[in-house]
Each structure stands twice: as C-alpha cells, then as structure tokens.
mmCIF file of C-alpha atoms and ligand atoms in Angstrom:
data_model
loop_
_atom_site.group_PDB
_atom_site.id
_atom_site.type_symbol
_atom_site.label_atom_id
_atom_site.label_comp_id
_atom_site.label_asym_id
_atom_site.label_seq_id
_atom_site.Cartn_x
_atom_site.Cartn_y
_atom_site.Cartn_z
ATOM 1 C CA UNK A 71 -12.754 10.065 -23.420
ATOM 2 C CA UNK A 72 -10.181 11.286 -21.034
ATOM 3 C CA UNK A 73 -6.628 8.639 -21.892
ATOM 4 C CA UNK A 74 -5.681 7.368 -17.940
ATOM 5 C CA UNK A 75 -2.218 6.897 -18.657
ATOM 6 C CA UNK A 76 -0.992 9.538 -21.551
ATOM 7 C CA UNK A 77 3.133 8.623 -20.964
ATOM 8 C CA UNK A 78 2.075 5.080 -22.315
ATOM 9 C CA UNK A 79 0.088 6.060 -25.504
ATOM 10 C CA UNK A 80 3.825 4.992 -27.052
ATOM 11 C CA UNK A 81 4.566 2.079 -25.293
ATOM 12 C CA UNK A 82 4.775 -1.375 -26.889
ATOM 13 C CA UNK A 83 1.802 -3.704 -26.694
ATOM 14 C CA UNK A 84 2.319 -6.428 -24.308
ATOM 15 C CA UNK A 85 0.216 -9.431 -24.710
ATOM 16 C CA UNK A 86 -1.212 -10.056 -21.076
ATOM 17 C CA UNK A 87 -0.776 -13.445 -19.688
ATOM 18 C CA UNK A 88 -3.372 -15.978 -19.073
ATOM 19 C CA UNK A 89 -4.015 -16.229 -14.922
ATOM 20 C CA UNK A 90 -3.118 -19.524 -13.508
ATOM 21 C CA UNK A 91 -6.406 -21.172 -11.294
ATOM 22 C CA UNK A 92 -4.835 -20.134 -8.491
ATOM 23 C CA UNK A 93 -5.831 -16.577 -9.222
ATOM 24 C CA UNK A 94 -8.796 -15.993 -8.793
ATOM 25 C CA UNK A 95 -11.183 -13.343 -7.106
ATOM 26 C CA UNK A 96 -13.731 -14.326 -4.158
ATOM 27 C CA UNK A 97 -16.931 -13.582 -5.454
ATOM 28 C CA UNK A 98 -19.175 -12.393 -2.719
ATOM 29 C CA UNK A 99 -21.912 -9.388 -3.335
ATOM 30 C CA UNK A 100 -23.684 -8.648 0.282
ATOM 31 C CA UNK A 101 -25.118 -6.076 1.590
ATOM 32 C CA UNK A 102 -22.112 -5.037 3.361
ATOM 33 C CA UNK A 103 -20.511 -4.361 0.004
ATOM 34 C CA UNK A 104 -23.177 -2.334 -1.632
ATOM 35 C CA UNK A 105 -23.560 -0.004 2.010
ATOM 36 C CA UNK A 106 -19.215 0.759 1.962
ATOM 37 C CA UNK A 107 -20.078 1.740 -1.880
ATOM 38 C CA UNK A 108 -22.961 3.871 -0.427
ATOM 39 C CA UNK A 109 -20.456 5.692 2.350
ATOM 40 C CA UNK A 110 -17.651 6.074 -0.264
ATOM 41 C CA UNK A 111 -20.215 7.754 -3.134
ATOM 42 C CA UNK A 112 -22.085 9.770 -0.897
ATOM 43 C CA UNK A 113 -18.842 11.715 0.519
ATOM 44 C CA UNK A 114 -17.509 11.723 -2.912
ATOM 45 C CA UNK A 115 -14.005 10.009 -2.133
ATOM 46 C CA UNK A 116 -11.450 7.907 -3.900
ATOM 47 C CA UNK A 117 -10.238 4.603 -2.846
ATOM 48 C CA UNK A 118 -7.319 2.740 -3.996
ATOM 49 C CA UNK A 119 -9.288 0.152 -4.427
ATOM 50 C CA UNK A 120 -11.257 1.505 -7.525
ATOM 51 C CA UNK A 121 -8.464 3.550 -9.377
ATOM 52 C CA UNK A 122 -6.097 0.982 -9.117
ATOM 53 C CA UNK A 123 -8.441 -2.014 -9.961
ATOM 54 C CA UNK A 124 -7.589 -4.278 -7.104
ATOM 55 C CA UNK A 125 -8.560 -7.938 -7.321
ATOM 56 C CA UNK A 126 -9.714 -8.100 -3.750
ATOM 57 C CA UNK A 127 -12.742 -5.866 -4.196
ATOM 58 C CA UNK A 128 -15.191 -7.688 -3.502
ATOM 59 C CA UNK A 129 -13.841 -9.071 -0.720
ATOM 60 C CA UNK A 130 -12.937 -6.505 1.321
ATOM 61 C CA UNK A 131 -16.247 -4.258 0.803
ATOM 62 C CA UNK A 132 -18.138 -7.132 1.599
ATOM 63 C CA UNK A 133 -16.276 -6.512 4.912
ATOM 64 C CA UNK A 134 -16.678 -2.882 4.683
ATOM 65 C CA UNK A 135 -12.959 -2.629 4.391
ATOM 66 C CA UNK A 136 -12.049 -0.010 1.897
ATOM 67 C CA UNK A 137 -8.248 1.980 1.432
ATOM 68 C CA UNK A 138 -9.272 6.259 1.032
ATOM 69 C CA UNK A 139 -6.718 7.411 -1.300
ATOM 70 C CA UNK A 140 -6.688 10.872 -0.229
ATOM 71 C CA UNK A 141 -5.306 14.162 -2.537
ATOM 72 C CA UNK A 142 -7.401 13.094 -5.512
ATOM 73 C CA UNK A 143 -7.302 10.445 -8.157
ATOM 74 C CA UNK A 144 -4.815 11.796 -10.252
ATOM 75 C CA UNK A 145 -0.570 10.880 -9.672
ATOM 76 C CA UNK A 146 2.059 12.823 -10.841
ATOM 77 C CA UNK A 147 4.433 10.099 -11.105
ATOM 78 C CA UNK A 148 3.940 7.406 -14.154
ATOM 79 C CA UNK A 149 5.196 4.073 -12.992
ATOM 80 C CA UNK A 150 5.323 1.724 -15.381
ATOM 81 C CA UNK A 151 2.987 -1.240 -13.277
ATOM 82 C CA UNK A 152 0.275 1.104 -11.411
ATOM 83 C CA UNK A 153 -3.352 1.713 -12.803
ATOM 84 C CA UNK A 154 -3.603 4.547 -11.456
ATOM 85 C CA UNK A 155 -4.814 7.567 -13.249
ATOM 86 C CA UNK A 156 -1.747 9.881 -14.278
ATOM 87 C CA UNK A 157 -0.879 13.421 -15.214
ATOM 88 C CA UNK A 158 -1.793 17.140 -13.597
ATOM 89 C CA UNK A 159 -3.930 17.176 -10.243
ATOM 90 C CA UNK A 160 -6.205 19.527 -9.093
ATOM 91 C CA UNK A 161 -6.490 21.606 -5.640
ATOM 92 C CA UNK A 162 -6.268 20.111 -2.662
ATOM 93 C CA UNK A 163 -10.100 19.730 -0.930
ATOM 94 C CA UNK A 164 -9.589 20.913 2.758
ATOM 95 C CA UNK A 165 -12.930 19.234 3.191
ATOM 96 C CA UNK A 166 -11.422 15.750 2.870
ATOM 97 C CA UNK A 167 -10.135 14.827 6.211
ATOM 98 C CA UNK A 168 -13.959 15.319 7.546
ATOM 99 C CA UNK A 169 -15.157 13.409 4.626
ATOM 100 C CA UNK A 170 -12.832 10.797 5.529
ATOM 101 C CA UNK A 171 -13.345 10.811 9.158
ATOM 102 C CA UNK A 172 -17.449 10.728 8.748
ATOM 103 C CA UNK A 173 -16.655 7.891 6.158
ATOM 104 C CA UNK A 174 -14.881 5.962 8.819
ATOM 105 C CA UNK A 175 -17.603 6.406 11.622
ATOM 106 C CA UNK A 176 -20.381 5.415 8.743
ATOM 107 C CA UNK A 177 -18.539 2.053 8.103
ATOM 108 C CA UNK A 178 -17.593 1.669 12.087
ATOM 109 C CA UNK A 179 -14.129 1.249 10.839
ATOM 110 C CA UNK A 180 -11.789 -0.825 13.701
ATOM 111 C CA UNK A 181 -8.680 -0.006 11.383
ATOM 112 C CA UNK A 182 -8.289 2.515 8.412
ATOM 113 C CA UNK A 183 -5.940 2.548 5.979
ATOM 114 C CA UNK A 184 -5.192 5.980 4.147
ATOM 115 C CA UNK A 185 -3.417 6.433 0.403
ATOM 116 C CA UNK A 186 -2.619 8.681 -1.766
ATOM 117 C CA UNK A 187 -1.154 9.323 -4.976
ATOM 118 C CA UNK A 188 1.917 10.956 -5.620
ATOM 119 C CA UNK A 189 1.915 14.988 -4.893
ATOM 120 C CA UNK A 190 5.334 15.949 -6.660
ATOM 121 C CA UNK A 191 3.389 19.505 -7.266
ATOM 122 C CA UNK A 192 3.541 20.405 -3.363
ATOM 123 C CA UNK A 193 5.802 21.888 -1.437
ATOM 124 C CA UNK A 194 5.595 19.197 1.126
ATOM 125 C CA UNK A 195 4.635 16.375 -1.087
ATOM 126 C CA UNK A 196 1.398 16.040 0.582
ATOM 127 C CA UNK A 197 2.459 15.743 4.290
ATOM 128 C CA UNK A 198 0.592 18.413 5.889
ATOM 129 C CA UNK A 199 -2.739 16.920 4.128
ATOM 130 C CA UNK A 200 -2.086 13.420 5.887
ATOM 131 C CA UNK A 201 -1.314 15.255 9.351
ATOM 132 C CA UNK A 202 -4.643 16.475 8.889
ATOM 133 C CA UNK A 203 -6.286 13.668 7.946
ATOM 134 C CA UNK A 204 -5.528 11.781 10.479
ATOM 135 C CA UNK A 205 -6.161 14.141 12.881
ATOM 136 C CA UNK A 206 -9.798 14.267 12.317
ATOM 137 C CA UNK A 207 -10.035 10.509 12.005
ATOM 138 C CA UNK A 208 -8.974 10.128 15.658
ATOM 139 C CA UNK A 209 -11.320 13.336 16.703
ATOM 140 C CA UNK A 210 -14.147 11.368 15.652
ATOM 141 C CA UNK A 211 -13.400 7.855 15.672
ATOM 142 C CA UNK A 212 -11.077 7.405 18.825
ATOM 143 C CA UNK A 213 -11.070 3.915 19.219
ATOM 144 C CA UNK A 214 -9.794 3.429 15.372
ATOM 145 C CA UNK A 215 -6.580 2.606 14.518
ATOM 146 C CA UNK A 216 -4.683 3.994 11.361
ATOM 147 C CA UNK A 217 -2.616 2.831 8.779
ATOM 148 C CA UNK A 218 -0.629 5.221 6.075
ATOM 149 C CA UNK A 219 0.535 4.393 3.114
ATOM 150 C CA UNK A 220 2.591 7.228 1.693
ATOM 151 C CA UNK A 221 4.048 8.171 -0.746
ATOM 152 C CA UNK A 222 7.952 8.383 -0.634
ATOM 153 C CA UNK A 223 8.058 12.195 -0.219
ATOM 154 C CA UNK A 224 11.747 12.214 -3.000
ATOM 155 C CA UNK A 225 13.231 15.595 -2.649
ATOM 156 C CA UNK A 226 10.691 17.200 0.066
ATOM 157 C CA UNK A 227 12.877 17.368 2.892
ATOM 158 C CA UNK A 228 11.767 15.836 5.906
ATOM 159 C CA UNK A 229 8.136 17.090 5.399
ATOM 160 C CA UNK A 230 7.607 13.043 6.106
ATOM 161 C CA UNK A 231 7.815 14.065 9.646
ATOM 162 C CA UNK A 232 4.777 15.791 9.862
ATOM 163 C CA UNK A 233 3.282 12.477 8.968
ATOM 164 C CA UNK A 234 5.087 11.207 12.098
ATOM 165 C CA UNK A 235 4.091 13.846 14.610
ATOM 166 C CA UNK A 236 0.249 12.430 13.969
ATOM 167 C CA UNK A 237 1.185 9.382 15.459
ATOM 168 C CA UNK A 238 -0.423 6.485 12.861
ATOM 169 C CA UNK A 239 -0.102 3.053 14.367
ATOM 170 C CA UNK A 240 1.320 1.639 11.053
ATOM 171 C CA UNK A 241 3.332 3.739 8.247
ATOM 172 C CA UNK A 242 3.693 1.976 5.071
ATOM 173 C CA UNK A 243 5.254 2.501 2.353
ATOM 174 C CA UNK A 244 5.658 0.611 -0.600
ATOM 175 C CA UNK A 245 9.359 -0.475 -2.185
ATOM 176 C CA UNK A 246 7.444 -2.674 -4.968
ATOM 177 C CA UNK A 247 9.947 -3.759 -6.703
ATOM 178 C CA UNK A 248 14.191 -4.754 -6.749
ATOM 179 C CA UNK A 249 16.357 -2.120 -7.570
ATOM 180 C CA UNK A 250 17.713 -3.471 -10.602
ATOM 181 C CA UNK A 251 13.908 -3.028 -11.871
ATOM 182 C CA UNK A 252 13.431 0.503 -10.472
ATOM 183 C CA UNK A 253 14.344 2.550 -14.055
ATOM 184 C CA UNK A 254 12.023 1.116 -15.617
ATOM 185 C CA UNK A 255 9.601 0.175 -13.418
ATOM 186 C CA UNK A 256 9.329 2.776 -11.076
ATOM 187 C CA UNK A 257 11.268 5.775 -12.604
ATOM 188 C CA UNK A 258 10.635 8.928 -11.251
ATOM 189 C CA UNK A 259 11.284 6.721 -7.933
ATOM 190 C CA UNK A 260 14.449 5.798 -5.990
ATOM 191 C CA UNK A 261 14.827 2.525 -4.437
ATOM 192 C CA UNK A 262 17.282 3.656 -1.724
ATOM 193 C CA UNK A 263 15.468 6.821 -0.686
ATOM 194 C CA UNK A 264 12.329 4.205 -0.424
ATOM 195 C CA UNK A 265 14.249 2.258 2.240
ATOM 196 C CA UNK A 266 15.568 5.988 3.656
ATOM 197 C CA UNK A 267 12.223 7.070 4.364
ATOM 198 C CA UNK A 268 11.536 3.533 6.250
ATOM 199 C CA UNK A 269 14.354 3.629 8.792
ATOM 200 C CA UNK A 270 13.718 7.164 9.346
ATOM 201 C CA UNK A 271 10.166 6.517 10.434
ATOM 202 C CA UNK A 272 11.710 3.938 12.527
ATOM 203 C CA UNK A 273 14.176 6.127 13.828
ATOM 204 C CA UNK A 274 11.865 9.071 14.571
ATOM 205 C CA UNK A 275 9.130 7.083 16.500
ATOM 206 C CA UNK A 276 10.166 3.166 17.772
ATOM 207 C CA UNK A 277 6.633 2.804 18.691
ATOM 208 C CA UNK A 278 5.365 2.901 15.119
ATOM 209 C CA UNK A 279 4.905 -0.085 12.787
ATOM 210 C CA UNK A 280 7.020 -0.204 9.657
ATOM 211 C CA UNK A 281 5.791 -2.136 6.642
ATOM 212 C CA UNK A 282 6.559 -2.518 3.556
ATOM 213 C CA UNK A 283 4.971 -4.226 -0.072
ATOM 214 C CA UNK A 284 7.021 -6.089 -2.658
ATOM 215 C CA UNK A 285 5.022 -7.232 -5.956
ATOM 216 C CA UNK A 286 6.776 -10.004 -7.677
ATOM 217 C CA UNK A 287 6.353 -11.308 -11.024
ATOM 218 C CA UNK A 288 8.296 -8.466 -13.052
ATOM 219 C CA UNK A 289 11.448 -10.597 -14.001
ATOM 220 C CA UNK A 290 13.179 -10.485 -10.226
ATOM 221 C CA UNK A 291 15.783 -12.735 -9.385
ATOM 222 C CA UNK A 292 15.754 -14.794 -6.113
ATOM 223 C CA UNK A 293 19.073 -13.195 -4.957
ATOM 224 C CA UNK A 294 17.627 -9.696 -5.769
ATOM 225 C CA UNK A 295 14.721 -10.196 -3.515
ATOM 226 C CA UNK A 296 16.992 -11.715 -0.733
ATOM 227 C CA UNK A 297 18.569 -8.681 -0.890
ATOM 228 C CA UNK A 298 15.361 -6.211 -0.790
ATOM 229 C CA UNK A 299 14.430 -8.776 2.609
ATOM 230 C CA UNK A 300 18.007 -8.194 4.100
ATOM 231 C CA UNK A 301 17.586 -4.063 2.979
ATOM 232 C CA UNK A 302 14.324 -3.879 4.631
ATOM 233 C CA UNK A 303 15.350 -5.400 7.839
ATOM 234 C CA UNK A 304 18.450 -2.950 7.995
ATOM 235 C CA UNK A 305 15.699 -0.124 7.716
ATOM 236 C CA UNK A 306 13.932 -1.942 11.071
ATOM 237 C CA UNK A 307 10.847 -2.736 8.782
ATOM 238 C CA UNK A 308 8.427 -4.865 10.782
ATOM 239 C CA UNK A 309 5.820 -6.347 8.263
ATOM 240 C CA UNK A 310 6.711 -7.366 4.894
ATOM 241 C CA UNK A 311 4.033 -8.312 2.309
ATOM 242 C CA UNK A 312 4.726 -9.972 -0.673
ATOM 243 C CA UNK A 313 2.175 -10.003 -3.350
ATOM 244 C CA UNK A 314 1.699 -11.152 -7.723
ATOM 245 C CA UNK A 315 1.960 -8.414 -10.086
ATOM 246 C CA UNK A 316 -1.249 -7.799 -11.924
ATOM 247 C CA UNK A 317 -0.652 -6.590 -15.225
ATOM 248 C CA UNK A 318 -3.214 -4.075 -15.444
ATOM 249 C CA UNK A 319 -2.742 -3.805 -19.697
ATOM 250 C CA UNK A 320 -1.326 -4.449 -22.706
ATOM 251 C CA UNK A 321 0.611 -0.783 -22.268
ATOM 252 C CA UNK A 322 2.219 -1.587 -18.678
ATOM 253 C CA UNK A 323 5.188 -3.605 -17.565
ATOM 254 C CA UNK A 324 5.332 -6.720 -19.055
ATOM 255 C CA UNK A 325 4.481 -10.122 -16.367
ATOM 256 C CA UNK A 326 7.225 -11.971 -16.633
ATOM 257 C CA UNK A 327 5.946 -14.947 -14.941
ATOM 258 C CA UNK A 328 3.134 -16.152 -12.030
ATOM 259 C CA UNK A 329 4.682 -17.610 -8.766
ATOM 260 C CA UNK A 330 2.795 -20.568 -7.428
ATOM 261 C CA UNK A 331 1.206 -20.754 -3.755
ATOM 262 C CA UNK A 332 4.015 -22.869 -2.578
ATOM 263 C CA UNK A 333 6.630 -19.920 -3.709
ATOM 264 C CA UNK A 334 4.576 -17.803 -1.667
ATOM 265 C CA UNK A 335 4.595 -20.077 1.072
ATOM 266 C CA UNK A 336 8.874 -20.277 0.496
ATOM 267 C CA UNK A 337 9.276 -16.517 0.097
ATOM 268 C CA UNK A 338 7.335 -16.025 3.885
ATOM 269 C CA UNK A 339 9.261 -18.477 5.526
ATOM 270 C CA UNK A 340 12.855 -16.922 4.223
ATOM 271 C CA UNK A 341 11.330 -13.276 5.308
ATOM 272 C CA UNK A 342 10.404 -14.581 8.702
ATOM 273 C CA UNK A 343 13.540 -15.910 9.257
ATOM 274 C CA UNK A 344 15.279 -12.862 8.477
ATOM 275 C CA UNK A 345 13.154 -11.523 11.603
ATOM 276 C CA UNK A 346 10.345 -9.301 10.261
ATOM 277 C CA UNK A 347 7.535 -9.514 13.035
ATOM 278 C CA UNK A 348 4.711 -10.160 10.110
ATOM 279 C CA UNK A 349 4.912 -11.542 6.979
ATOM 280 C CA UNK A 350 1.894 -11.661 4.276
ATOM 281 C CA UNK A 351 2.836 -13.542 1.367
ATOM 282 C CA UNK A 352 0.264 -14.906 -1.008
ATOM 283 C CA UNK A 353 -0.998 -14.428 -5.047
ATOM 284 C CA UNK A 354 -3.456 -11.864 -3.936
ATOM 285 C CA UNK A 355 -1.913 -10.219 -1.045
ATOM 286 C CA UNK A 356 -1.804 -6.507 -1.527
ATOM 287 C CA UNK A 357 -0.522 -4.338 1.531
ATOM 288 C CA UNK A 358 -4.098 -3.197 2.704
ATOM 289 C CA UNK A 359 -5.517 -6.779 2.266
ATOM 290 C CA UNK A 360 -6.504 -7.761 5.536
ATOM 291 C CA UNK A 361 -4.765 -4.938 7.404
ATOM 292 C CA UNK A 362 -7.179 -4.593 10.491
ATOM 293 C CA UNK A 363 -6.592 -8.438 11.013
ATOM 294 C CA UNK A 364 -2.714 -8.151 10.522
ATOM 295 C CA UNK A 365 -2.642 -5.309 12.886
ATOM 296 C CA UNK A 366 -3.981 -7.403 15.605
ATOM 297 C CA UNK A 367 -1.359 -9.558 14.748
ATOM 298 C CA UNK A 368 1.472 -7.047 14.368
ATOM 299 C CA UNK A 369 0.550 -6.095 18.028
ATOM 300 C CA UNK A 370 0.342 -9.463 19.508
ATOM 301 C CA UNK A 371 4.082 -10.279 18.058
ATOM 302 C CA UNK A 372 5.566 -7.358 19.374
ATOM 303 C CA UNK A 373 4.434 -8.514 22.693
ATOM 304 C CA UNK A 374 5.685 -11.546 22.177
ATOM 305 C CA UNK A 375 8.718 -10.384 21.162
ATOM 306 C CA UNK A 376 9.031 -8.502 24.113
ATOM 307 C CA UNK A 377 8.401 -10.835 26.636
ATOM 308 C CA UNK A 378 10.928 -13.774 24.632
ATOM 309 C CA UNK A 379 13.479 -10.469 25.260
ATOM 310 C CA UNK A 380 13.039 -10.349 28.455
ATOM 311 C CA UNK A 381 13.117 -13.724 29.702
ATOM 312 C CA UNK A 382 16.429 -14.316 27.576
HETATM 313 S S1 LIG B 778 -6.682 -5.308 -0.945
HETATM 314 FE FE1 LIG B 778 -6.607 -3.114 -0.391
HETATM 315 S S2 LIG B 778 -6.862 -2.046 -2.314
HETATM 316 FE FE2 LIG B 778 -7.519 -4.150 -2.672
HETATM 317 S S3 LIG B 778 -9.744 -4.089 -2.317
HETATM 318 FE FE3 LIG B 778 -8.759 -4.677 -0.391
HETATM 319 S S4 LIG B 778 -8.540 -2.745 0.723
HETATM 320 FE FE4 LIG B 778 -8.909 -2.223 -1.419
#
C-alpha cells in the first residue's frame, strides 16, 4: 500500500473531533452524479474533489460540477491540513488540456474551475501547463467561463503571468490560513508572497476576478483574521470565501475548534464591509463550492458597483 502522506508517518496522533449537526453532507445520488463520474473516469483525470476528500461531493456531481486538478495527483509541497497525496510527481501529460476540454463539453460545463497541485519540480511551477489548458477549454467550449486556482508559483519568477496572458475570468488562489499559522501549517508556503501573487494578478489585468479562500478552525484569533480581510483587500481581492477546516486525520493539523453558522454569518458581514464584491462564508464553503453561481454573482456586483460609481 502506497503511504499518501510519508512527511507525517512521525507526526503525533491527534484525536479528531466529533462534527457538530451543523456539519453535515447533502446526500443526493442522481444520475447526474454517476454520468460527471463517467466523464471524469473515462478521460482518466483528477479532481480536487476526490484527492482531497471534499465534503461537498455529492453535491456538486449531482450538479455535474466537478474541480480538474490538472499536473497529476501528486504535490510536492506537504502542508500540514491538505489530503492531498504528497511526494515525487511524474511527467507532465501534454494530452491533458484536450482531456480537460472534451471533459468540459461532455458535462456542458457553464463555468470550470481548474487545480492543481503544487509543481515545485518545474521550471515555471506549472504555468505554461495552465496557459495551455485553458486554451483548449475556450477552443472547444467558447461560451464557458474559467476559474484557476493556482498554486502560488514561490520562487518562479513571474511565470504566473503566463497564467494571466490566457485571460481566466476568475484567478484564485488560496491564503488558507493567518500568518502566525503559516510555519506550521503551510510551511514550504509564504503568507506574504500569497497576497503578492494576488495584487499582481490584479495589477496585471483589472478585468480579472481575484479571490481568495480562508479555512478557519486551526486556532486563529479574531484580530488575526481581521487582519488577513484588511491584507486581502490591500491586494484588490474581490471574493473572499471563508470555510471550516476538515481535519482530514489523526496525522494532520490539529482542529482547534468548529465555528457555528451564526460566526459564519458574523465573519461575512465584517468581510463585506471591508468592501470585497463577494463573500461566501459558511461550514461547508470551499472556494469551488458553488463557483458557476458565484460567478454570476461576482459579475452582477461589479456592475453594480460600477453604476453606484458613476452616479456618485
Ligand atoms: S466544493 Fe469544490 S472540491 Fe468540493 S466537491 Fe464541490 S467542486 Fe469539488
């Protein structure tokens, strides 16, 4: 049996948590879930969905809305909270941006969202493989709209840009956590290149939607993520989603406690008042969940936005 996560064999054991009521997966098996598992076995590809175990599964196949995680299933960082497989990947497949593209066409996809894992071993981090990804989304599915969520591209120059020069509608990426919590949470990671790579987006392409994801749960303070709202908003982030931390098991970062729905409801109205365009902020919100809805409502804000401007 192949060990997923080999840097934890030596971590402690930490007892997982019992999950409040509140969290608790919708159970619905149609046939729209079993055809997206079809599409996503017959072109052999990865979802984030899968590796990392996501509560929402059901859900969102059942509405054939799946997240590719493109560049394999393997990452070559080892945060301490993801269930994602870790340790060396393989080749890149230069077949993968048509697998994803007929994948997309098969499941009549309004919005995709694209992931990958971390790519430390290439030159550009991964970049050029995105460009071409999306690329061949848009050659054969047009009318689709896409979503990245990249990785943070830490010492790989501004190969990011390539990303850029695709034109996605939306480029996430991730800041997960508060910086106090980065060593040991996300270590081979950097919280203020994370918020870097976000204003640089921003300041390479206006038109493009910034968002960002924030777990909490992990022992945060309320000042600390004040101060990760007030960061992102410096860095022009538009949509901010706020989500629980999952332990995944008794070898990753400890819980430190569940937030009820009304903290939720408290931490979206503080973030919309600090101005982001969208906030998502519930137990089970992870930063694909409900993405093709959110983008319709990232793009009817901006408008709205605009037009408030304009009359003021
Ligand atoms: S929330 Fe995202 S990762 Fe989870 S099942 Fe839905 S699309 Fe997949």
């Amino acid at each position: 049996m192949t060990i997923r996560h080999p840097e934890k064999v030596n971590q402690p054991i930490n007892p997982i948590k019992k999950k409040p009521y509140w969290i608790r997966s919708k159970l619905t098996n149609s046939k729209e879930f079993f055809l997206t598992k079809t599409v996503i076995n017959q072109n052999n590809l990865v979802t984030v969905c899968q590796e990392a175990n996501c509560p929402n599964i059901t859900e969102c196949w059942s509405k054939r809305h799946a997240t590719f995680m493109i560049m394999g299933d393997t990452c070559t960082r080892a945060c301490a909270f993801c269930d994602v497989k870790t340790g060396r990947p393989g080749k890149l497949d230069s077949l993968e941006p048509f697998k994803i593209s007929s994948a997309i066409k098969k499941l009549n996809l309004k919005h995709a969202v694209i992931t990958s894992v971390d790519r430390d071993d290439l030159d550009d981090g991964g970049a050029n493989h995105f460009y071409d990804v999306i690329l061949e989304i848009r050659k054969n599915n047009p009318e689709t709209t896409i979503e990245v969520l990249t990785p943070d591209f830490l010492r790989k120059g501004e190969s990011y840009k390539k990303i850029i020069h695709a034109r996605p509608d939306v480029f996430n990426h991730n800041i997960e956590t508060v910086p106090g919590l980065y060593r040991q949470v996300r270590p081979g990671s950097r919280y203020f290149a994370s918020v870097e790579l976000l204003k640089n987006v921003k300041k390479v392409d206006k038109n493009i939607f910034t968002k960002s994801g924030l777990m909490v749960g992990l022992g945060e303070s309320k000042d600390e993520i004040l101060q990760v709202m007030d960061d992102l908003r410096s860095a022009e982030v538009d949509f901010l989603t706020i989500g629980q931390y999952l332990q995944p098991s008794v070898k990753h970062f400890p819980l430190d406690r569940y937030y009820n729905p009304n903290e939720f409801k408290e931490l979206e109205t503080t973030a919309k008042s600090k101005g982001f365009l969208l906030v998502s902020s519930s137990p089970l919100t992870r930063s694909s969940y409900h993405a093709d809805e959110d983008f319709a409502k990232l793009q009817k804000n901006r408008v709205n936005q605009a037009n408030a401007q304009s009359i003021s």
